[in-house]
Amino acid sequence: MSHFFAILSRMKFIRRWSLMRNTIEENVQEHTLQTAMIAYHLCLLHNRYYADGGTVDAGRAVLLALYHDASEVFTGDMPTPVKYFSPVMRRTYGEVEELAQKRLVETLPEDLQPDYEPLICHAEEDPVWPFVKAADTLSAYLKCLQEKHAGNSEFNEAYETIGTRLQNLGMPEVQHFLRDYAPSFLLSLDDMNTES
């Protein structure tokens, strides 16, 4: 018997932004879905407008995004200020994360483990990883944007820090997304339905 999918189903119990007051709670499963959808779109934007002859595998980006935080079922969502508190803390958390990733893969039948290991344990080595990481960061930015819009000043600093991080990526696909898609996150459903 494999516990892999039962363990993954617990992603919905892992709360994000745990050190901050949230107007709307977010869990890792919700964040994962949004990251996968954004990663796919960033790849499409790249391939359509910015590729310079090369293309990236949008389906592969979705697959990596689906598992990018899977090990958090064991570690929880470590808040960024804690994770990066010191070089020792970052290194230690990295080791814990690696152990959690390996443990998750080990819950699969042995003959299937090699199929999941690249997705869970070695995702950052994949050529499409920068698009997944950008999507992950965009998802965090959109959360901050919505919290600020709801009047929650708790997210002001995170909004600025993550916004700067996005600018520093130097990815035209990210700027395209911020320009053409992010502003809608400030609208109500009625506003989106009545715009011409």
Coordinates of N, CA and C in Angstrom, one line a residue:
M1 N 0.8 -1.2 0.0 CA 0.0 0.0 0.0 C 0.9 1.2 0.0
S2 N 0.5 2.2 -0.8 CA 1.3 3.5 -0.9 C 0.5 4.6 -0.3
H3 N 1.1 5.4 0.5 CA 0.5 6.5 1.1 C 0.7 7.8 0.4
F4 N 1.3 7.8 -0.8 CA 1.7 9.0 -1.5 C 0.6 10.0 -1.7
F5 N -0.5 9.6 -2.3 CA -1.6 10.5 -2.6 C -2.4 10.9 -1.3
A6 N -2.4 10.1 -0.4 CA -3.1 10.4 0.9 C -2.3 11.5 1.6
I7 N -0.9 11.4 1.5 CA -0.1 12.4 2.1 C -0.2 13.7 1.3
L8 N -0.2 13.6 0.0 CA -0.3 14.9 -0.8 C -1.6 15.6 -0.5
S9 N -2.7 14.8 -0.3 CA -4.0 15.4 0.0 C -4.0 16.3 1.2
R10 N -3.0 16.1 2.1 CA -2.9 16.9 3.3 C -2.3 18.3 3.0
M11 N -1.9 18.6 1.7 CA -1.4 19.9 1.4 C -2.5 21.0 1.7
K12 N -3.7 20.6 1.7 CA -4.8 21.6 2.0 C -4.8 22.0 3.5
F13 N -4.1 21.2 4.3 CA -4.1 21.6 5.7 C -2.9 22.5 6.1
I14 N -2.0 22.7 5.2 CA -0.8 23.4 5.4 C -1.1 24.9 5.1
R15 N -1.1 25.7 6.2 CA -1.5 27.1 6.0 C -0.2 27.9 5.6
R16 N -0.4 28.8 4.6 CA 0.6 29.7 4.2 C 0.5 31.0 5.0
W17 N 1.6 31.8 5.0 CA 1.7 33.1 5.6 C 1.3 33.0 7.1
S18 N 1.8 32.0 7.8 CA 1.4 31.7 9.2 C 1.8 32.8 10.2
L19 N 2.8 33.6 9.9 CA 3.2 34.6 10.9 C 2.4 35.9 10.7
M20 N 1.5 36.0 9.7 CA 0.9 37.2 9.4 C -0.7 37.1 9.5
R21 N -1.3 38.2 9.9 CA -2.7 38.2 9.9 C -3.3 38.3 8.5
N22 N -4.1 37.3 8.1 CA -4.7 37.2 6.8 C -6.1 37.6 6.8
T23 N -6.6 38.3 5.7 CA -8.0 38.6 5.6 C -8.6 37.3 5.0
I24 N -7.9 36.6 4.1 CA -8.3 35.3 3.6 C -7.2 34.3 3.7
E25 N -7.5 33.2 4.4 CA -6.5 32.2 4.6 C -6.1 31.5 3.2
E26 N -4.9 31.1 3.1 CA -4.4 30.4 1.9 C -3.7 29.2 2.3
N27 N -4.0 28.0 1.7 CA -3.3 26.8 2.0 C -2.3 26.4 0.8
V28 N -1.5 25.5 1.1 CA -0.5 25.1 0.1 C -1.1 24.5 -1.2
Q29 N -2.2 23.8 -1.0 CA -2.9 23.2 -2.2 C -3.4 24.3 -3.1
E30 N -4.0 25.3 -2.5 CA -4.5 26.4 -3.4 C -3.4 27.1 -4.1
H31 N -2.3 27.4 -3.3 CA -1.2 28.1 -3.9 C -0.6 27.3 -5.0
T32 N -0.5 26.0 -4.8 CA 0.1 25.1 -5.8 C -0.7 25.1 -7.1
L33 N -2.0 25.1 -7.1 CA -2.8 25.2 -8.3 C -2.6 26.5 -9.0
Q34 N -2.6 27.6 -8.2 CA -2.4 28.9 -8.9 C -1.0 29.0 -9.5
T35 N 0.0 28.5 -8.8 CA 1.4 28.5 -9.3 C 1.5 27.7 -10.6
A36 N 0.8 26.5 -10.7 CA 0.8 25.7 -11.9 C 0.2 26.5 -13.1
M37 N -1.0 27.1 -12.8 CA -1.7 27.8 -13.9 C -0.8 29.0 -14.4
I38 N -0.2 29.7 -13.5 CA 0.6 30.9 -13.9 C 1.9 30.4 -14.6
A39 N 2.5 29.3 -14.1 CA 3.7 28.8 -14.8 C 3.4 28.4 -16.2
Y40 N 2.3 27.8 -16.4 CA 1.9 27.4 -17.8 C 1.8 28.7 -18.7
H41 N 1.1 29.7 -18.1 CA 0.9 30.9 -18.9 C 2.2 31.7 -19.2
L42 N 3.1 31.7 -18.2 CA 4.4 32.3 -18.4 C 5.2 31.7 -19.5
C43 N 5.1 30.3 -19.6 CA 5.7 29.6 -20.7 C 5.1 29.9 -22.0
L44 N 3.8 30.0 -22.0 CA 3.1 30.4 -23.3 C 3.5 31.8 -23.7
L45 N 3.6 32.8 -22.8 CA 4.0 34.1 -23.1 C 5.4 34.1 -23.7
H46 N 6.3 33.3 -23.0 CA 7.7 33.2 -23.5 C 7.7 32.7 -24.9
N47 N 7.0 31.5 -25.2 CA 7.1 30.9 -26.5 C 6.5 31.8 -27.6
R48 N 5.4 32.5 -27.2 CA 4.7 33.3 -28.2 C 5.4 34.6 -28.5
Y49 N 6.0 35.3 -27.5 CA 6.5 36.6 -27.6 C 8.0 36.9 -27.4
Y50 N 8.6 36.0 -26.6 CA 9.9 36.3 -26.2 C 11.0 35.2 -26.4
A51 N 10.6 34.2 -27.2 CA 11.5 33.0 -27.2 C 12.8 33.1 -28.0
D52 N 12.9 34.0 -28.9 CA 14.1 34.1 -29.7 C 14.5 32.8 -30.3
G53 N 13.6 32.1 -30.9 CA 13.9 30.8 -31.6 C 13.8 29.6 -30.7
G54 N 13.9 29.7 -29.4 CA 13.7 28.5 -28.5 C 12.4 28.5 -27.9
T55 N 12.0 27.4 -27.4 CA 10.7 27.3 -26.7 C 10.9 26.5 -25.4
V56 N 10.0 26.7 -24.5 CA 10.1 26.0 -23.2 C 8.8 25.1 -23.1
D57 N 8.9 24.0 -22.4 CA 7.9 23.0 -22.3 C 6.9 23.4 -21.2
A58 N 5.8 24.0 -21.6 CA 4.8 24.5 -20.7 C 4.2 23.4 -19.9
G59 N 4.0 22.2 -20.5 CA 3.4 21.1 -19.7 C 4.4 20.6 -18.6
R60 N 5.7 20.7 -18.9 CA 6.7 20.3 -17.9 C 6.6 21.3 -16.8
A61 N 6.5 22.6 -17.1 CA 6.4 23.6 -16.0 C 5.2 23.3 -15.1
V62 N 4.1 23.0 -15.7 CA 2.9 22.7 -14.9 C 3.2 21.5 -13.9
L63 N 3.8 20.5 -14.5 CA 4.1 19.3 -13.7 C 5.1 19.6 -12.5
L64 N 6.1 20.4 -12.8 CA 7.0 20.7 -11.7 C 6.3 21.6 -10.7
A65 N 5.4 22.5 -11.1 CA 4.7 23.4 -10.2 C 3.8 22.6 -9.3
L66 N 3.2 21.5 -9.8 CA 2.3 20.7 -9.0 C 3.0 20.1 -7.8
Y67 N 4.3 19.9 -7.9 CA 5.0 19.2 -6.9 C 6.0 20.1 -6.2
H68 N 6.0 21.4 -6.5 CA 7.1 22.3 -6.0 C 7.1 22.5 -4.5
D69 N 5.9 22.4 -3.9 CA 5.8 22.5 -2.4 C 5.3 21.3 -1.7
A70 N 5.4 20.2 -2.4 CA 4.8 18.9 -1.9 C 5.4 18.5 -0.6
S71 N 6.7 18.7 -0.4 CA 7.4 18.3 0.8 C 6.9 19.0 2.0
E72 N 6.2 20.1 1.8 CA 5.7 20.9 3.0 C 4.6 20.1 3.8
V73 N 4.2 19.0 3.2 CA 3.3 18.1 4.0 C 4.0 17.6 5.3
F74 N 5.3 17.5 5.2 CA 6.2 17.1 6.3 C 6.8 18.3 7.1
T75 N 7.2 19.3 6.3 CA 7.9 20.4 7.0 C 7.0 21.6 7.4
G76 N 5.8 21.7 6.8 CA 5.0 22.9 6.9 C 5.6 24.0 6.0
D77 N 4.9 25.1 6.0 CA 5.3 26.2 5.1 C 6.2 27.1 6.0
M78 N 7.5 27.0 5.8 CA 8.4 27.8 6.7 C 8.4 29.3 6.2
P79 N 8.0 30.2 7.1 CA 7.9 31.6 6.7 C 9.3 32.1 6.3
T80 N 9.3 32.9 5.2 CA 10.5 33.4 4.6 C 11.4 34.1 5.7
P81 N 10.9 34.9 6.6 CA 11.8 35.6 7.6 C 12.5 34.5 8.5
V82 N 11.9 33.4 8.7 CA 12.5 32.4 9.5 C 13.5 31.6 8.6
K83 N 13.1 31.2 7.4 CA 13.9 30.4 6.6 C 15.3 31.1 6.2
Y84 N 15.2 32.4 6.1 CA 16.4 33.2 5.7 C 17.0 34.0 6.9
F85 N 16.6 33.6 8.1 CA 17.1 34.3 9.3 C 18.6 34.4 9.4
S86 N 19.3 33.3 9.0 CA 20.7 33.3 9.0 C 21.2 32.2 8.0
P87 N 22.4 32.3 7.5 CA 22.9 31.2 6.6 C 22.8 29.8 7.2
V88 N 23.0 29.7 8.5 CA 22.8 28.4 9.2 C 21.4 27.9 9.1
M89 N 20.4 28.8 9.4 CA 19.0 28.5 9.3 C 18.7 28.0 7.9
R90 N 19.1 28.8 6.9 CA 18.8 28.4 5.5 C 19.4 27.1 5.1
R91 N 20.6 26.8 5.5 CA 21.3 25.6 5.2 C 20.5 24.4 5.9
T92 N 20.2 24.6 7.2 CA 19.5 23.6 7.9 C 18.1 23.3 7.4
Y93 N 17.4 24.3 7.0 CA 16.1 24.1 6.4 C 16.2 23.4 5.1
G94 N 17.3 23.7 4.3 CA 17.5 23.1 3.0 C 17.7 21.6 3.2
E95 N 18.4 21.2 4.3 CA 18.7 19.8 4.6 C 17.4 19.1 5.0
V96 N 16.6 19.8 5.8 CA 15.3 19.2 6.2 C 14.4 19.0 5.0
E97 N 14.4 20.0 4.1 CA 13.6 20.0 2.9 C 14.0 18.8 2.0
E98 N 15.3 18.6 1.9 CA 15.7 17.4 1.1 C 15.3 16.1 1.7
L99 N 15.4 16.0 3.0 CA 15.0 14.8 3.7 C 13.5 14.5 3.5
A100 N 12.7 15.6 3.6 CA 11.2 15.5 3.4 C 10.9 15.1 1.9
Q101 N 11.6 15.6 1.0 CA 11.4 15.3 -0.4 C 11.7 13.8 -0.7
K102 N 12.8 13.3 -0.1 CA 13.2 11.9 -0.3 C 12.1 11.0 0.4
R103 N 11.7 11.4 1.6 CA 10.7 10.6 2.3 C 9.4 10.5 1.5
L104 N 9.0 11.6 0.9 CA 7.8 11.6 0.1 C 7.9 10.7 -1.1
V105 N 9.0 10.7 -1.8 CA 9.2 9.8 -2.9 C 9.2 8.4 -2.5
E106 N 9.8 8.1 -1.3 CA 9.9 6.7 -0.8 C 8.5 6.1 -0.4
T107 N 7.5 7.0 -0.4 CA 6.1 6.4 -0.1 C 5.5 5.8 -1.4
L108 N 6.2 6.0 -2.5 CA 5.7 5.4 -3.8 C 6.3 4.0 -3.9
P109 N 5.6 3.1 -4.7 CA 6.2 1.8 -5.1 C 7.6 2.1 -5.7
E110 N 8.5 1.2 -5.4 CA 9.9 1.4 -5.7 C 10.1 1.6 -7.2
D111 N 9.4 0.9 -8.1 CA 9.6 1.0 -9.5 C 9.1 2.3 -10.1
L112 N 8.2 3.1 -9.3 CA 7.8 4.4 -9.8 C 8.6 5.6 -9.2
Q113 N 9.4 5.3 -8.2 CA 10.1 6.4 -7.6 C 11.0 7.2 -8.6
P114 N 11.7 6.5 -9.5 CA 12.5 7.3 -10.5 C 11.7 8.2 -11.3
D115 N 10.4 8.0 -11.5 CA 9.6 8.9 -12.3 C 9.2 10.2 -11.5
Y116 N 9.2 10.1 -10.2 CA 8.8 11.2 -9.4 C 10.0 12.0 -8.8
E117 N 11.1 11.3 -8.7 CA 12.3 11.9 -8.1 C 12.7 13.2 -8.8
P118 N 12.8 13.2 -10.1 CA 13.1 14.5 -10.7 C 12.2 15.6 -10.5
L119 N 10.9 15.3 -10.3 CA 9.9 16.3 -10.0 C 9.9 16.9 -8.6
I120 N 10.2 16.0 -7.7 CA 10.2 16.4 -6.2 C 11.5 16.7 -5.7
C121 N 12.5 15.9 -6.0 CA 13.9 16.1 -5.4 C 14.8 17.0 -6.3
H122 N 14.6 17.1 -7.6 CA 15.6 17.7 -8.4 C 14.9 18.8 -9.4
A123 N 13.8 19.3 -9.0 CA 13.1 20.2 -9.8 C 13.9 21.4 -10.2
E124 N 14.7 21.9 -9.3 CA 15.5 23.2 -9.5 C 16.6 23.0 -10.6
E125 N 16.8 21.7 -11.0 CA 17.8 21.4 -12.0 C 17.2 21.4 -13.4
D126 N 15.9 21.5 -13.5 CA 15.2 21.4 -14.7 C 15.3 22.7 -15.5
P127 N 15.4 22.7 -16.8 CA 15.5 23.9 -17.6 C 14.3 24.9 -17.5
V128 N 13.1 24.3 -17.2 CA 11.9 25.2 -17.0 C 11.7 25.7 -15.6
W129 N 12.6 25.3 -14.7 CA 12.4 25.8 -13.3 C 12.3 27.3 -13.1
P130 N 13.1 28.1 -13.9 CA 12.9 29.5 -13.7 C 11.5 30.0 -13.9
F131 N 10.7 29.4 -14.8 CA 9.3 29.8 -15.0 C 8.4 29.4 -13.8
V132 N 8.7 28.2 -13.2 CA 8.0 27.8 -12.0 C 8.3 28.7 -10.9
K133 N 9.6 29.0 -10.7 CA 9.9 29.9 -9.6 C 9.3 31.3 -9.7
A134 N 9.3 31.8 -11.0 CA 8.7 33.1 -11.2 C 7.2 33.0 -10.9
A135 N 6.5 31.9 -11.3 CA 5.1 31.7 -11.0 C 4.8 31.6 -9.6
D136 N 5.7 30.9 -8.8 CA 5.6 30.8 -7.4 C 5.7 32.2 -6.7
T137 N 6.6 33.0 -7.2 CA 6.8 34.4 -6.7 C 5.6 35.3 -7.1
L138 N 5.1 35.1 -8.3 CA 3.9 35.9 -8.7 C 2.7 35.5 -7.9
S139 N 2.5 34.3 -7.5 CA 1.4 33.9 -6.7 C 1.5 34.5 -5.3
A140 N 2.7 34.6 -4.8 CA 2.9 35.3 -3.5 C 2.6 36.8 -3.6
Y141 N 3.0 37.4 -4.7 CA 2.8 38.8 -5.0 C 1.3 39.1 -5.1
L142 N 0.6 38.2 -5.8 CA -0.9 38.4 -5.9 C -1.6 38.3 -4.6
K143 N -1.1 37.4 -3.8 CA -1.7 37.3 -2.4 C -1.5 38.7 -1.7
C144 N -0.2 39.2 -1.7 CA 0.1 40.5 -1.0 C -0.8 41.6 -1.6
L145 N -0.9 41.6 -2.9 CA -1.7 42.7 -3.6 C -3.1 42.7 -3.1
Q146 N -3.7 41.5 -3.0 CA -5.1 41.4 -2.6 C -5.3 41.7 -1.1
E147 N -4.3 41.3 -0.3 CA -4.4 41.7 1.1 C -4.2 43.2 1.3
K148 N -3.3 43.8 0.6 CA -3.2 45.3 0.7 C -4.5 45.9 0.3
H149 N -5.0 45.5 -0.8 CA -6.3 46.0 -1.4 C -7.4 45.9 -0.4
A150 N -7.4 44.9 0.5 CA -8.4 44.7 1.5 C -8.1 45.5 2.7
G151 N -7.1 46.3 2.7 CA -6.7 47.2 3.8 C -5.8 46.6 4.9
N152 N -5.2 45.4 4.5 CA -4.4 44.7 5.5 C -2.9 45.2 5.3
S153 N -2.5 46.1 6.2 CA -1.2 46.7 6.1 C -0.1 45.7 6.5
E154 N -0.5 44.5 7.1 CA 0.4 43.5 7.5 C 1.3 43.0 6.3
F155 N 0.7 43.2 5.1 CA 1.4 42.6 3.9 C 2.2 43.7 3.1
N156 N 2.3 44.9 3.7 CA 2.9 46.0 2.9 C 4.4 45.7 2.6
E157 N 5.2 45.3 3.6 CA 6.6 45.0 3.4 C 6.8 43.8 2.4
A158 N 6.0 42.7 2.6 CA 6.1 41.6 1.7 C 5.8 42.0 0.3
Y159 N 4.8 42.8 0.1 CA 4.4 43.3 -1.2 C 5.6 44.0 -1.9
E160 N 6.2 44.9 -1.1 CA 7.4 45.7 -1.7 C 8.5 44.7 -2.0
T161 N 8.9 43.8 -1.0 CA 10.0 42.9 -1.2 C 9.8 42.0 -2.4
I162 N 8.6 41.4 -2.5 CA 8.3 40.4 -3.5 C 8.2 41.2 -4.9
G163 N 7.7 42.4 -4.9 CA 7.6 43.2 -6.1 C 9.0 43.5 -6.6
T164 N 9.9 43.8 -5.8 CA 11.3 44.0 -6.2 C 12.0 42.8 -6.7
R165 N 11.7 41.6 -6.0 CA 12.2 40.4 -6.5 C 11.7 40.0 -7.9
L166 N 10.5 40.3 -8.2 CA 9.9 40.1 -9.5 C 10.6 41.0 -10.6
Q167 N 10.8 42.2 -10.2 CA 11.5 43.2 -11.1 C 12.9 42.7 -11.4
N168 N 13.6 42.1 -10.4 CA 15.0 41.7 -10.5 C 15.1 40.4 -11.3
L169 N 14.0 39.7 -11.6 CA 14.1 38.5 -12.4 C 14.6 38.8 -13.8
G170 N 14.2 39.9 -14.3 CA 14.6 40.3 -15.6 C 13.9 39.4 -16.7
M171 N 12.7 39.0 -16.4 CA 11.9 38.1 -17.3 C 10.8 38.9 -17.9
P172 N 10.8 39.2 -19.2 CA 9.7 39.9 -19.8 C 8.4 39.3 -19.7
E173 N 8.3 38.0 -19.5 CA 7.0 37.3 -19.3 C 6.4 37.7 -18.0
V174 N 7.2 37.9 -17.0 CA 6.7 38.3 -15.7 C 6.2 39.7 -15.8
Q175 N 6.9 40.6 -16.5 CA 6.4 42.0 -16.6 C 5.1 42.0 -17.4
H176 N 5.0 41.2 -18.4 CA 3.8 41.1 -19.2 C 2.6 40.6 -18.3
F177 N 2.9 39.7 -17.5 CA 1.8 39.2 -16.6 C 1.4 40.3 -15.6
L178 N 2.4 41.0 -15.0 CA 2.1 42.0 -14.1 C 1.2 43.1 -14.8
R179 N 1.6 43.4 -16.0 CA 0.9 44.5 -16.7 C -0.6 44.1 -17.2
D180 N -0.7 42.9 -17.7 CA -1.9 42.5 -18.3 C -2.9 41.7 -17.5
Y181 N -2.4 41.0 -16.4 CA -3.2 40.1 -15.7 C -3.4 40.5 -14.2
A182 N -2.3 41.0 -13.6 CA -2.4 41.3 -12.2 C -3.4 42.3 -11.8
P183 N -3.6 43.4 -12.6 CA -4.6 44.4 -12.1 C -6.0 43.9 -11.9
S184 N -6.4 42.8 -12.6 CA -7.7 42.3 -12.4 C -8.0 41.7 -11.0
F185 N -6.9 41.4 -10.4 CA -7.0 40.8 -9.0 C -7.6 41.8 -8.0
L186 N -7.6 43.1 -8.4 CA -8.2 44.1 -7.6 C -9.6 44.4 -7.9
L187 N -10.2 43.7 -8.8 CA -11.6 43.9 -9.2 C -12.5 42.9 -8.6
S188 N -13.8 43.3 -8.4 CA -14.8 42.4 -8.0 C -15.2 41.6 -9.2
L189 N -15.9 40.5 -9.0 CA -16.5 39.7 -10.1 C -17.4 40.5 -10.9
D190 N -18.2 41.3 -10.3 CA -19.2 42.2 -11.0 C -18.4 43.2 -11.9
D191 N -17.3 43.7 -11.4 CA -16.5 44.6 -12.2 C -15.9 43.9 -13.4
M192 N -15.4 42.7 -13.2 CA -14.9 41.9 -14.3 C -15.9 41.6 -15.4
N193 N -17.1 41.3 -14.9 CA -18.2 41.0 -15.8 C -18.8 42.2 -16.6
T194 N -18.7 43.4 -16.1 CA -19.3 44.5 -16.7 C -18.3 45.3 -17.6
E195 N -17.0 45.0 -17.5 CA -16.0 45.7 -18.3 C -16.2 45.3 -19.8
S196 N -16.0 46.3 -20.6 CA -16.2 46.0 -22.1 C -14.8 45.8 -22.7

